[in-house]
Short mmCIF file of C-alpha atoms in Angstrom, two decimals:
data_model
loop_
_atom_site.label_atom_id
_atom_site.label_comp_id
_atom_site.label_asym_id
_atom_site.label_seq_id
_atom_site.Cartn_x
_atom_site.Cartn_y
_atom_site.Cartn_z
CA UNK A 1 -129.10 110.46 -31.36
CA UNK A 2 -125.33 110.96 -31.61
CA UNK A 3 -124.22 107.42 -30.95
CA UNK A 4 -122.91 104.40 -32.77
CA UNK A 5 -124.30 101.32 -31.03
CA UNK A 6 -122.49 98.00 -31.26
CA UNK A 7 -123.74 94.62 -30.13
CA UNK A 8 -122.77 92.39 -28.52
CA UNK A 9 -120.27 94.05 -26.20
CA UNK A 10 -118.44 90.78 -25.60
CA UNK A 11 -118.32 87.60 -27.68
CA UNK A 12 -116.53 84.32 -27.14
CA UNK A 13 -116.61 81.93 -30.07
CA UNK A 14 -115.00 78.71 -31.11
CA UNK A 15 -113.00 78.36 -34.29
CA UNK A 16 -115.84 76.48 -36.02
CA UNK A 17 -118.60 78.88 -35.01
CA UNK A 18 -120.46 81.41 -37.12
CA UNK A 19 -121.37 84.69 -35.43
CA UNK A 20 -122.23 88.25 -36.41
CA UNK A 21 -121.40 91.67 -35.02
CA UNK A 22 -123.92 94.44 -35.39
CA UNK A 23 -123.49 98.21 -35.65
CA UNK A 24 -126.25 100.81 -35.81
CA UNK A 25 -126.34 104.60 -36.15
CA UNK A 26 -129.15 107.06 -36.72
CA UNK A 27 -127.12 110.20 -37.40
CA UNK A 28 -127.58 110.11 -41.16
CA UNK A 29 -123.92 109.22 -41.69
CA UNK A 30 -123.47 107.58 -45.09
CA UNK A 31 -119.92 106.30 -44.53
CA UNK A 32 -119.51 103.39 -42.13
CA UNK A 33 -116.36 101.54 -41.14
CA UNK A 34 -115.14 98.39 -39.47
CA UNK A 35 -111.86 98.61 -37.56
CA UNK A 36 -109.90 95.98 -35.68
CA UNK A 37 -107.88 97.02 -32.64
CA UNK A 38 -105.35 94.88 -30.83
CA UNK A 39 -104.19 95.78 -27.34
CA UNK A 40 -101.93 98.85 -27.15
CA UNK A 41 -102.26 99.42 -30.90
CA UNK A 42 -104.17 101.98 -32.99
CA UNK A 43 -107.33 100.96 -34.83
CA UNK A 44 -106.64 99.12 -38.08
CA UNK A 45 -109.03 99.68 -40.99
CA UNK A 46 -110.84 96.62 -42.31
CA UNK A 47 -113.78 97.76 -44.45
CA UNK A 48 -115.42 100.97 -45.62
CA UNK A 49 -118.99 101.33 -46.81
CA UNK A 50 -120.00 104.49 -48.63
CA UNK A 51 -123.69 104.93 -49.39
CA UNK A 52 -124.26 101.27 -48.56
CA UNK A 53 -121.68 100.07 -51.07
CA UNK A 54 -118.39 98.45 -50.12
CA UNK A 55 -115.71 100.88 -51.20
CA UNK A 56 -112.63 99.61 -49.38
CA UNK A 57 -111.55 96.13 -48.31
CA UNK A 58 -108.11 96.31 -46.74
CA UNK A 59 -107.11 92.79 -47.80
CA UNK A 60 -109.09 91.27 -44.98
CA UNK A 61 -109.34 87.43 -44.93
CA UNK A 62 -112.59 86.02 -46.27
CA UNK A 63 -113.50 84.62 -42.85
CA UNK A 64 -114.66 88.21 -42.20
CA UNK A 65 -117.68 89.15 -44.32
CA UNK A 66 -119.21 92.64 -44.05
CA UNK A 67 -122.76 93.56 -44.92
CA UNK A 68 -124.59 96.89 -45.07
CA UNK A 69 -128.35 96.16 -45.31
CA UNK A 70 -129.34 99.84 -45.09
CA UNK A 71 -127.94 103.27 -44.33
CA UNK A 72 -128.20 102.79 -40.56
CA UNK A 73 -126.97 99.25 -40.12
CA UNK A 74 -123.64 97.50 -40.59
CA UNK A 75 -122.92 93.86 -39.88
CA UNK A 76 -119.73 91.84 -39.72
CA UNK A 77 -120.20 88.11 -40.23
CA UNK A 78 -117.55 85.88 -38.70
CA UNK A 79 -116.77 82.30 -39.68
CA UNK A 80 -113.91 79.92 -38.92
CA UNK A 81 -111.89 82.52 -37.07
CA UNK A 82 -108.46 81.94 -35.59
CA UNK A 83 -107.29 82.77 -32.05
CA UNK A 84 -105.18 85.61 -33.48
CA UNK A 85 -108.42 87.28 -34.61
CA UNK A 86 -109.21 88.01 -30.97
CA UNK A 87 -109.41 91.80 -30.69
CA UNK A 88 -111.69 94.76 -30.12
CA UNK A 89 -113.81 95.30 -33.24
CA UNK A 90 -114.87 98.89 -33.69
CA UNK A 91 -117.55 100.35 -35.89
CA UNK A 92 -117.40 104.00 -36.91
CA UNK A 93 -119.44 106.36 -39.01
CA UNK A 94 -118.86 109.72 -40.61
CA UNK A 95 -120.70 112.41 -42.53
CA UNK A 96 -119.79 112.45 -46.20
CA UNK A 97 -120.61 115.99 -47.25
CA UNK A 98 -120.57 119.56 -46.06
CA UNK A 99 -118.37 121.30 -43.56
CA UNK A 100 -119.28 118.79 -40.86
CA UNK A 101 -117.26 116.27 -42.86
CA UNK A 102 -114.32 117.56 -40.90
CA UNK A 103 -115.82 116.46 -37.60
CA UNK A 104 -114.24 113.05 -38.01
CA UNK A 105 -115.42 109.63 -37.02
CA UNK A 106 -117.93 108.69 -34.39
CA UNK A 107 -116.84 105.36 -32.97
CA UNK A 108 -118.91 102.77 -31.17
CA UNK A 109 -117.68 101.19 -27.94
CA UNK A 110 -116.70 98.05 -29.78
CA UNK A 111 -117.19 94.31 -29.46
CA UNK A 112 -114.52 92.48 -27.48
CA UNK A 113 -114.07 89.22 -29.43
CA UNK A 114 -112.27 86.20 -28.04
CA UNK A 115 -111.69 83.20 -30.29
CA UNK A 116 -111.01 79.95 -28.44
CA UNK B 1 -95.50 108.70 -46.62
CA UNK B 2 -98.78 107.53 -45.18
CA UNK B 3 -97.27 107.16 -41.70
CA UNK B 4 -97.99 109.37 -38.72
CA UNK B 5 -95.36 109.21 -35.98
CA UNK B 6 -96.26 109.87 -32.35
CA UNK B 7 -94.25 110.34 -29.18
CA UNK B 8 -93.85 109.57 -26.37
CA UNK B 9 -95.21 106.03 -26.20
CA UNK B 10 -96.18 106.59 -22.59
CA UNK B 11 -96.33 109.61 -20.32
CA UNK B 12 -96.72 110.07 -16.58
CA UNK B 13 -97.75 113.48 -15.29
CA UNK B 14 -98.66 114.78 -11.87
CA UNK B 15 -102.14 116.19 -11.31
CA UNK B 16 -102.19 119.84 -12.34
CA UNK B 17 -99.26 119.46 -14.70
CA UNK B 18 -99.08 119.90 -18.47
CA UNK B 19 -99.20 116.83 -20.71
CA UNK B 20 -97.63 117.20 -24.16
CA UNK B 21 -97.91 114.64 -26.95
CA UNK B 22 -96.22 115.17 -30.30
CA UNK B 23 -96.98 113.90 -33.79
CA UNK B 24 -95.21 114.23 -37.13
CA UNK B 25 -96.22 113.41 -40.67
CA UNK B 26 -94.63 113.30 -44.11
CA UNK B 27 -97.53 113.57 -46.53
CA UNK B 28 -98.15 117.27 -47.25
CA UNK B 29 -101.53 116.38 -48.74
CA UNK B 30 -102.93 115.71 -45.26
CA UNK B 31 -105.44 118.45 -44.47
CA UNK B 32 -107.20 117.42 -41.28
CA UNK B 33 -105.58 116.43 -37.99
CA UNK B 34 -107.80 115.09 -35.18
CA UNK B 35 -106.89 113.76 -31.78
CA UNK B 36 -108.78 110.83 -30.30
CA UNK B 37 -109.02 109.85 -26.64
CA UNK B 38 -109.64 106.23 -25.74
CA UNK B 39 -110.46 104.83 -22.31
CA UNK B 40 -109.99 101.10 -21.61
CA UNK B 41 -112.83 99.03 -23.04
CA UNK B 42 -114.24 101.96 -25.01
CA UNK B 43 -114.00 103.16 -28.57
CA UNK B 44 -111.90 106.23 -29.43
CA UNK B 45 -113.70 109.56 -29.05
CA UNK B 46 -112.89 112.69 -31.03
CA UNK B 47 -111.24 115.16 -28.66
CA UNK B 48 -110.16 118.09 -30.80
CA UNK B 49 -109.10 118.64 -34.41
CA UNK B 50 -107.30 121.21 -36.52
CA UNK B 51 -106.86 122.12 -40.16
CA UNK B 52 -103.51 123.37 -41.52
CA UNK B 53 -104.77 126.92 -42.13
CA UNK B 54 -104.52 127.70 -38.39
CA UNK B 55 -101.56 127.31 -36.04
CA UNK B 56 -103.44 126.69 -32.82
CA UNK B 57 -106.83 125.57 -31.62
CA UNK B 58 -107.97 125.57 -28.01
CA UNK B 59 -110.96 123.85 -26.45
CA UNK B 60 -111.05 124.10 -22.68
CA UNK B 61 -107.92 122.51 -21.25
CA UNK B 62 -106.96 120.96 -24.59
CA UNK B 63 -104.88 122.79 -27.20
CA UNK B 64 -103.53 121.66 -30.56
CA UNK B 65 -100.43 123.44 -31.84
CA UNK B 66 -99.74 123.01 -35.54
CA UNK B 67 -96.47 123.71 -37.38
CA UNK B 68 -97.09 123.31 -41.08
CA UNK B 69 -93.49 123.93 -42.20
CA UNK B 70 -92.14 121.32 -39.77
CA UNK B 71 -95.05 118.95 -40.50
CA UNK B 72 -95.65 118.52 -36.80
CA UNK B 73 -98.58 118.96 -34.46
CA UNK B 74 -98.97 118.48 -30.76
CA UNK B 75 -101.62 118.12 -28.08
CA UNK B 76 -101.26 120.05 -24.85
CA UNK B 77 -103.42 119.16 -21.86
CA UNK B 78 -103.32 121.91 -19.26
CA UNK B 79 -104.05 121.24 -15.58
CA UNK B 80 -104.00 117.49 -16.23
CA UNK B 81 -106.45 115.46 -14.13
CA UNK B 82 -106.54 111.77 -13.19
CA UNK B 83 -109.67 111.50 -15.36
CA UNK B 84 -107.51 112.39 -18.37
CA UNK B 85 -105.67 109.08 -17.97
CA UNK B 86 -106.28 107.35 -21.30
CA UNK B 87 -104.62 106.49 -24.58
CA UNK B 88 -104.37 109.35 -27.06
CA UNK B 89 -104.12 108.86 -30.81
CA UNK B 90 -103.25 111.55 -33.31
CA UNK B 91 -104.49 111.05 -36.83
CA UNK B 92 -104.44 112.62 -40.27
CA UNK B 93 -106.50 112.46 -43.42
CA UNK B 94 -106.30 113.98 -46.87
CA UNK B 95 -108.97 115.10 -49.18
CA UNK B 96 -112.66 114.58 -49.28
CA UNK B 97 -113.85 111.17 -48.17
CA UNK B 98 -110.42 109.80 -47.36
CA UNK B 99 -109.79 107.63 -44.33
CA UNK B 100 -107.66 108.42 -41.33
CA UNK B 101 -104.09 107.35 -40.68
CA UNK B 102 -103.58 106.89 -36.95
CA UNK B 103 -100.44 107.41 -34.93
CA UNK B 104 -99.35 104.50 -32.69
CA UNK B 105 -100.80 106.08 -29.55
CA UNK B 106 -99.62 107.54 -26.24
CA UNK B 107 -100.70 106.08 -22.93
CA UNK B 108 -101.12 108.96 -20.46
CA UNK B 109 -101.26 108.40 -16.72
CA UNK B 110 -102.05 111.36 -14.48
CA UNK B 111 -101.09 110.72 -10.87
CA UNK B 112 -103.35 112.12 -8.11
#
């Protein structure tokens, strides 16, 4: 299995809703990432988990809450989002040791989020 | 110093032509330079990558040229095909376990 699976693929939510995005990988990657991507822009780093511990939070508003329940699963909990949070949310994973470290990220296909 | 610059912003090439995308960086600590290809509605996919100890890497129709002294690297797509139409991001990272810095992207259109 060489994939990062993200669900749902599309999500429309109101500004008072609570929803969660899910990311799963079974490649044994111990670094997992959440990125936000706006149209015609590069991915923007939000959070990094290394060995299931949050190692980087790029000053993301608290209405985004990440969770890493185990080494294969990454969640992003959403609450009270704003319309400007509408974007493609990408999950990625990466090996953390050995020469294969240099193989870079494996990205999921993303969740297209629309906040209304 | 963390920035990676990329040009052109967009590129139109005829089928069979050569597509060239250029990137430049400032931070000499960067030691890994991947290129990602992204189709609409999909996540970026690793296309090809190079380390600064080599000047060129080729995989099929895709070649990275790397100029360490100029702090520049480029992606060449030979015999460009309409299926290559996508957005291409260069990136760089430094050290073990560090995250990537992405260039702003180049939207490539290959005309049939």
